[in-house]
Tab-separated table of C-alpha atoms and ligand atoms in Angstrom:
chain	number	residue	atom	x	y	z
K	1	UNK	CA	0.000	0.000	0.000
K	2	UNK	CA	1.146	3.529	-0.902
K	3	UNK	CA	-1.096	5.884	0.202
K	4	UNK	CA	-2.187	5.605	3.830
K	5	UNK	CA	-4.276	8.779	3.652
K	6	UNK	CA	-6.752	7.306	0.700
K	7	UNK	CA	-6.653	4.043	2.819
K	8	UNK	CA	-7.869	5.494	5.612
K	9	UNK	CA	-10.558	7.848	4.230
K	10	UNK	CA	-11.743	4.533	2.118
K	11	UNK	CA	-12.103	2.434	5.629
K	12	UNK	CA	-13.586	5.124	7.429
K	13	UNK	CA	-16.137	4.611	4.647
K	14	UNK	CA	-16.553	1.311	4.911
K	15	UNK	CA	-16.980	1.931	8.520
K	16	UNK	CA	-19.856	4.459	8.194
K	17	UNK	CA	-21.270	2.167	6.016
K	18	UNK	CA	-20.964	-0.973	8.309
K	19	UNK	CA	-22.455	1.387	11.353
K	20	UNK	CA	-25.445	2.470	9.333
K	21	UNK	CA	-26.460	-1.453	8.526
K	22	UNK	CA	-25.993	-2.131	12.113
K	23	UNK	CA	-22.523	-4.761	11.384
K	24	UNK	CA	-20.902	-3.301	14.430
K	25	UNK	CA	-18.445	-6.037	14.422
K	26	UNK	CA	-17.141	-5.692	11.154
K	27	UNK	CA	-17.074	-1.706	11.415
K	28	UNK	CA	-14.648	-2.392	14.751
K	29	UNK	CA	-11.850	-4.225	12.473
K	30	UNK	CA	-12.346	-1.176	9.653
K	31	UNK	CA	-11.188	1.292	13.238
K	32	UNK	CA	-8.707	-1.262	14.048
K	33	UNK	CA	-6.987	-0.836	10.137
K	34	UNK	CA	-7.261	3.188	10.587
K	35	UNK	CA	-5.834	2.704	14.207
K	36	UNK	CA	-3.064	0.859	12.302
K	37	UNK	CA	-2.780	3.559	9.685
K	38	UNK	CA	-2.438	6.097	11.845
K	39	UNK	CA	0.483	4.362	13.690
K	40	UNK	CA	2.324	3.703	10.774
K	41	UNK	CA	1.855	7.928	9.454
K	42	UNK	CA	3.371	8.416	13.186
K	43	UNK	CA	6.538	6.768	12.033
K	44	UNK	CA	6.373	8.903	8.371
K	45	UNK	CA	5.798	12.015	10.473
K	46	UNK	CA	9.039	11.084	12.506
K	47	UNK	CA	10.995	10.162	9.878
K	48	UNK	CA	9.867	13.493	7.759
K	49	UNK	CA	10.898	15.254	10.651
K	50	UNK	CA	14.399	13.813	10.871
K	51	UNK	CA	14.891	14.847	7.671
K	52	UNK	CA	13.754	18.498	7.977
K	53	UNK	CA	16.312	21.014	8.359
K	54	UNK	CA	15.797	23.506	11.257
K	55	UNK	CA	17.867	26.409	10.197
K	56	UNK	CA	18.336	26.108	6.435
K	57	UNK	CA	21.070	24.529	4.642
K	58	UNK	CA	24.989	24.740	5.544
K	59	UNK	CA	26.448	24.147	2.393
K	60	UNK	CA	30.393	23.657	3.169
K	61	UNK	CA	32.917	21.977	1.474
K	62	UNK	CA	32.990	18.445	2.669
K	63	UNK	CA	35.322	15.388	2.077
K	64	UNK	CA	32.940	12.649	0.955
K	65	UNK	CA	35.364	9.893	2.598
K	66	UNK	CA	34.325	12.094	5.815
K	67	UNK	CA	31.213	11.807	5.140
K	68	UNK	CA	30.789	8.303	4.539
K	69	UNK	CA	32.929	7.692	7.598
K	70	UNK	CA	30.953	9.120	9.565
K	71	UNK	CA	27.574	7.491	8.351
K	72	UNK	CA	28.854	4.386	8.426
K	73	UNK	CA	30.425	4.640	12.381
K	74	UNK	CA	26.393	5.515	12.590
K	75	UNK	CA	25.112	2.146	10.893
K	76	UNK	CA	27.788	0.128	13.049
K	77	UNK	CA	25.524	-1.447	15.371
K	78	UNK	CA	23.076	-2.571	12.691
K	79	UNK	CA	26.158	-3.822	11.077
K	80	UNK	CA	27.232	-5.798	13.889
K	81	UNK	CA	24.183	-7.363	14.542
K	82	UNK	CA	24.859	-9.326	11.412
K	83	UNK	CA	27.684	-10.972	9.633
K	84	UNK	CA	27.884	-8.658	7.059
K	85	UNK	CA	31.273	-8.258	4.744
K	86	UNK	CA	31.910	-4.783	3.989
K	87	UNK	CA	34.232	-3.837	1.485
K	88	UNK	CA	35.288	-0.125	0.993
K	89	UNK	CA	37.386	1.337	-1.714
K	90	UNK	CA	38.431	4.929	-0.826
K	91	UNK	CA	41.099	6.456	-2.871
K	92	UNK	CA	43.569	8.619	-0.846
K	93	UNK	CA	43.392	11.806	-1.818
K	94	UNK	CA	40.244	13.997	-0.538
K	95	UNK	CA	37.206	14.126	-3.015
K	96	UNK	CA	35.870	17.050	-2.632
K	97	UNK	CA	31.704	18.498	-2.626
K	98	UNK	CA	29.894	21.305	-1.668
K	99	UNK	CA	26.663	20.633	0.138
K	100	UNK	CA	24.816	20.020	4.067
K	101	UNK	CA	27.100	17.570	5.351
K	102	UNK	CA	24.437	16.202	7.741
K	103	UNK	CA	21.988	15.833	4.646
K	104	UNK	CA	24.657	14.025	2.498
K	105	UNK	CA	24.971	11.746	5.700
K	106	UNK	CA	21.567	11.107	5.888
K	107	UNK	CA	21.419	9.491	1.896
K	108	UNK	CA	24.252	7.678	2.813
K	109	UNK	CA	22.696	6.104	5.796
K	110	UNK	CA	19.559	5.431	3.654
K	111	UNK	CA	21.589	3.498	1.151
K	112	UNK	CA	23.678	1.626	3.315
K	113	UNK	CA	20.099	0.646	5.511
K	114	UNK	CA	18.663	-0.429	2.347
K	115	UNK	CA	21.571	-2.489	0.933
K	116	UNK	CA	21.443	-4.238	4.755
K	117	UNK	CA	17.734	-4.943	4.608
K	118	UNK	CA	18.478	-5.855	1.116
K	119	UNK	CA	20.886	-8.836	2.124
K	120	UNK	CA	18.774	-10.031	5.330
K	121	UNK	CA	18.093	-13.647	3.371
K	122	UNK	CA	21.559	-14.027	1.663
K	123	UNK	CA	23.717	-16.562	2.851
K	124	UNK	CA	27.240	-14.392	2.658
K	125	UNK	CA	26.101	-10.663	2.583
K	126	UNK	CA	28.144	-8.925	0.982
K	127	UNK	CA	28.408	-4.227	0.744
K	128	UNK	CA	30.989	-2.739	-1.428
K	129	UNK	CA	31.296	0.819	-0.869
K	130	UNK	CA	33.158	2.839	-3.550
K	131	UNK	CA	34.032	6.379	-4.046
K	132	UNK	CA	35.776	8.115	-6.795
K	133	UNK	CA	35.887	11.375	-7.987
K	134	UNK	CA	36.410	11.546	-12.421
K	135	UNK	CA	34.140	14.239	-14.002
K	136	UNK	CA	32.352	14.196	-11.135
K	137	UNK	CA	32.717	12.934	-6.988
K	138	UNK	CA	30.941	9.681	-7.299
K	139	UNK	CA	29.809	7.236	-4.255
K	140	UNK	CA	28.289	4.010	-4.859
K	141	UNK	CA	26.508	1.171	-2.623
K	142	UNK	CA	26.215	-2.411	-3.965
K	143	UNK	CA	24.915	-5.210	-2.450
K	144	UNK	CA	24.445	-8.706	-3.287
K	145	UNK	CA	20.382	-8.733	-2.331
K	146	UNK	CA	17.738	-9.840	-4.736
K	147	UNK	CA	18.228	-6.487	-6.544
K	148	UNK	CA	15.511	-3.783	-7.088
K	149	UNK	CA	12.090	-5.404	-8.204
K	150	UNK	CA	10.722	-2.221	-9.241
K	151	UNK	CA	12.442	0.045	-10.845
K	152	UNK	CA	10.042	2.520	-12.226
K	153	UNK	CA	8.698	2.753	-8.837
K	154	UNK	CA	12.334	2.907	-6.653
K	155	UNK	CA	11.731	6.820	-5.961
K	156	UNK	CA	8.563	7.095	-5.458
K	157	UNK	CA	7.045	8.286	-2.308
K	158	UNK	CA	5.776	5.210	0.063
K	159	UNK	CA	6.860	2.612	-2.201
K	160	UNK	CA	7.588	-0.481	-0.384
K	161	UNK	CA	8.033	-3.412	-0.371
K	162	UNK	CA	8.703	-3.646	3.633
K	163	UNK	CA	6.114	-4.573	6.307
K	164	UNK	CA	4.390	-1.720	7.909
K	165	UNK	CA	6.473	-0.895	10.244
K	166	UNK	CA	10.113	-1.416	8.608
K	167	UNK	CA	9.852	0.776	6.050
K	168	UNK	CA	7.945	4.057	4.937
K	169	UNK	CA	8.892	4.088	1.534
K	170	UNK	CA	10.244	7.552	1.650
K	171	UNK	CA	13.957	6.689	2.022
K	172	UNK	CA	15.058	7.159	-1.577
K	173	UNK	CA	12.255	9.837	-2.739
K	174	UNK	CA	13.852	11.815	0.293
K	175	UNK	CA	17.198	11.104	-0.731
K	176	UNK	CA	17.188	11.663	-4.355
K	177	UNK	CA	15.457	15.082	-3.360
K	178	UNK	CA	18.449	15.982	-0.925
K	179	UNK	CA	21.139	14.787	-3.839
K	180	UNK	CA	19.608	16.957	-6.596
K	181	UNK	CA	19.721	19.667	-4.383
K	182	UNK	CA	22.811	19.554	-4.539
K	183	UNK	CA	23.229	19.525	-7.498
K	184	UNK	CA	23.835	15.841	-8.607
K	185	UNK	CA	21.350	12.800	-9.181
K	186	UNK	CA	21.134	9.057	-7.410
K	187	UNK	CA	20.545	6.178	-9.883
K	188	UNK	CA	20.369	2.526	-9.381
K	189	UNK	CA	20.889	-0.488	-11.901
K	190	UNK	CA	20.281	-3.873	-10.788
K	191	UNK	CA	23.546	-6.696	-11.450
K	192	UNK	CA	22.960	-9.661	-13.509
K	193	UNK	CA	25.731	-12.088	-15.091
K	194	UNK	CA	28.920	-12.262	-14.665
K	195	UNK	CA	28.417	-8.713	-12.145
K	196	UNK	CA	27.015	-11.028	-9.678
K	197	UNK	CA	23.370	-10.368	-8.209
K	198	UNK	CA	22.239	-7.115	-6.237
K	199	UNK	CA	21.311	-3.738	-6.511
K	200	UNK	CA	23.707	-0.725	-6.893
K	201	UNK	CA	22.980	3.012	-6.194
K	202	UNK	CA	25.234	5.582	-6.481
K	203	UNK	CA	25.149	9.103	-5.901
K	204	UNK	CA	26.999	11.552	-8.220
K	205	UNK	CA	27.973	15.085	-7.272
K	206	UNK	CA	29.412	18.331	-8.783
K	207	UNK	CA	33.124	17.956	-7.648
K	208	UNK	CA	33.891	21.260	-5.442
K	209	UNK	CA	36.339	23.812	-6.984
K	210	UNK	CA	37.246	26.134	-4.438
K	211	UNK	CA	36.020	29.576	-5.133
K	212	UNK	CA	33.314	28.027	-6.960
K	213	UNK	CA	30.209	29.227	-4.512
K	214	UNK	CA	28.413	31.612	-5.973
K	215	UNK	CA	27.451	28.897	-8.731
K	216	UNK	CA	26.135	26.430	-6.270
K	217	UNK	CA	22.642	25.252	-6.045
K	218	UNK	CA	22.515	27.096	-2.597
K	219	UNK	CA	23.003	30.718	-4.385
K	220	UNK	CA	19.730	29.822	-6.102
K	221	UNK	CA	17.399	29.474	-3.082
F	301	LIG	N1	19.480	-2.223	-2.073
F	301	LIG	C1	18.253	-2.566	-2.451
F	301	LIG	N2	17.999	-3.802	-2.986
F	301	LIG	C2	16.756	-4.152	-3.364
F	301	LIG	N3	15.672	-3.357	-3.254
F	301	LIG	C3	15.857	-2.128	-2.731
F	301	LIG	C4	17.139	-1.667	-2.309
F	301	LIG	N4	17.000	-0.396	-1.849
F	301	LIG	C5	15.694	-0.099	-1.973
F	301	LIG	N5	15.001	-1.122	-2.495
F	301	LIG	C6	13.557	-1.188	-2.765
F	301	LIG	O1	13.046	0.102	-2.847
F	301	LIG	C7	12.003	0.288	-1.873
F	301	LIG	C8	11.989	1.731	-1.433
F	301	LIG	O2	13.174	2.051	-0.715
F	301	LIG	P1	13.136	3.300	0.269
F	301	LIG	O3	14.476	3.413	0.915
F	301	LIG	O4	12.617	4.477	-0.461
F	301	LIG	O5	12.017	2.886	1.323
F	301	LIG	P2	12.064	1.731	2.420
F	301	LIG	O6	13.483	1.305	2.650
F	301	LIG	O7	11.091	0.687	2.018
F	301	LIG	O8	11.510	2.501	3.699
F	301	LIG	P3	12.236	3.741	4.467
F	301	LIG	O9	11.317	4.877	4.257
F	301	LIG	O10	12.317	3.286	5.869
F	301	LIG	O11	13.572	3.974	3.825
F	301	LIG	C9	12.331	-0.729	-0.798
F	301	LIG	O12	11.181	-1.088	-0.039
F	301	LIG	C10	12.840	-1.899	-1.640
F	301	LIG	O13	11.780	-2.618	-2.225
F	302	LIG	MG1	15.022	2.796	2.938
């Protein structure tokens, strides 16, 4: 289900109608689904919330190897709860953005909590985190899950395919929001072949030129 408002205004109703025939019983379970709605638009409201900037952005220059440091030193107890082998491949020079640090940490936190989920049932979980800077910084996420089942769908908001309660659905519509205002775009391809199985995503930003600034997406807002 995507749309917990329409489901709850189409229960409701069902409820009404239930009441008005005098089917009592049924009309409780209809309140027990909106009770369960309403719950699960708690933990969207939370999670919107999180994501919500109090003060405006604080674009800065920022090291992506910091940054994905530093997310990942956030995901370490989910990590360690499982056997999960991560493999990183930093080069050793800085690669340099300009965005909200704390935003960029936040995608990176969604991807590497979606590759994790996505490797729950695999015998040897494997994430490979890469970064790289070319034309562009670049930071990808693979994981060797079933791979995306729906990829027209990925960045939609409250697409799922998580039980009510694990997942909103609003991970990678958030994210791809916070990367392309930054002026840079997150794709995913699913593996096949030779590649292995999974699901990569990668995030690609404008590589930060010092003195560059005034041309940044954050001029524009
Ligand atoms: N690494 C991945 N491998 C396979 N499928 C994925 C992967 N990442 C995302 N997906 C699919 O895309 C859906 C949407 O992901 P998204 O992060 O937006 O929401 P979510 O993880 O379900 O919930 P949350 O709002 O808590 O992030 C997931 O439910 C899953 O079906
Ligand atoms: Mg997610």
């Amino acid at each position: 289900m995507n749309q917990p408002l329409a489901a709850m205004k189409t229960y409701l109703a069902g409820a009404r109608v239930l009441l008005q025939r005098g089917r009592s019983e049924e009309a409780l379970s209809s309140f027990q689904r909106i009770d369960d709605l309403l719950d699960r638009m708690g933990v969207i409201t939370r999670q919107l919330k999180s994501y919500a900037r109090k003060g405006g952005e604080a674009f800065e220059a920022v090291d992506l190897r910091a940054a994905f440091s530093s997310a990942l030193g956030m995901m370490e107890p989910q990590l360690r709860n499982r056997t999960i082998r991560l493999t990183r491949n930093v080069p050793r020079y800085p690669v340099m953005v300009y965005c909200d640090r704390i935003r960029l940490e936040q995608v990176i936190i969604n991807l590497l909590r979606n590759a994790i989920d996505a490797t729950k049932s695999v015998k040897e979980p494997l994430i490979e985190i890469r970064i790289s800077a070319g034309a562009h910084a670049y930071l990808s996420v693979r994981d060797n899950g079933p791979g995306v089942s729906d990829m027209e769908k990925l960045f939609e908001p409250f697409f799922t395919t998580k039980k009510p309660g694990e997942g909103t659905g609003l991970g990678l519509a958030i994210s791809s929001g916070i990367v392309s205002d930054f002026g840079g775009r997150l794709t995913a391809h699913n593996l096949s072949g030779d590649d292995g199985t999974g699901a990569v995503f990668e995030v690609e930003l404008p590589l930060h030129q010092p003195g560059n600034e005034a041309r940044k997406p954050q001029a524009a807002a």
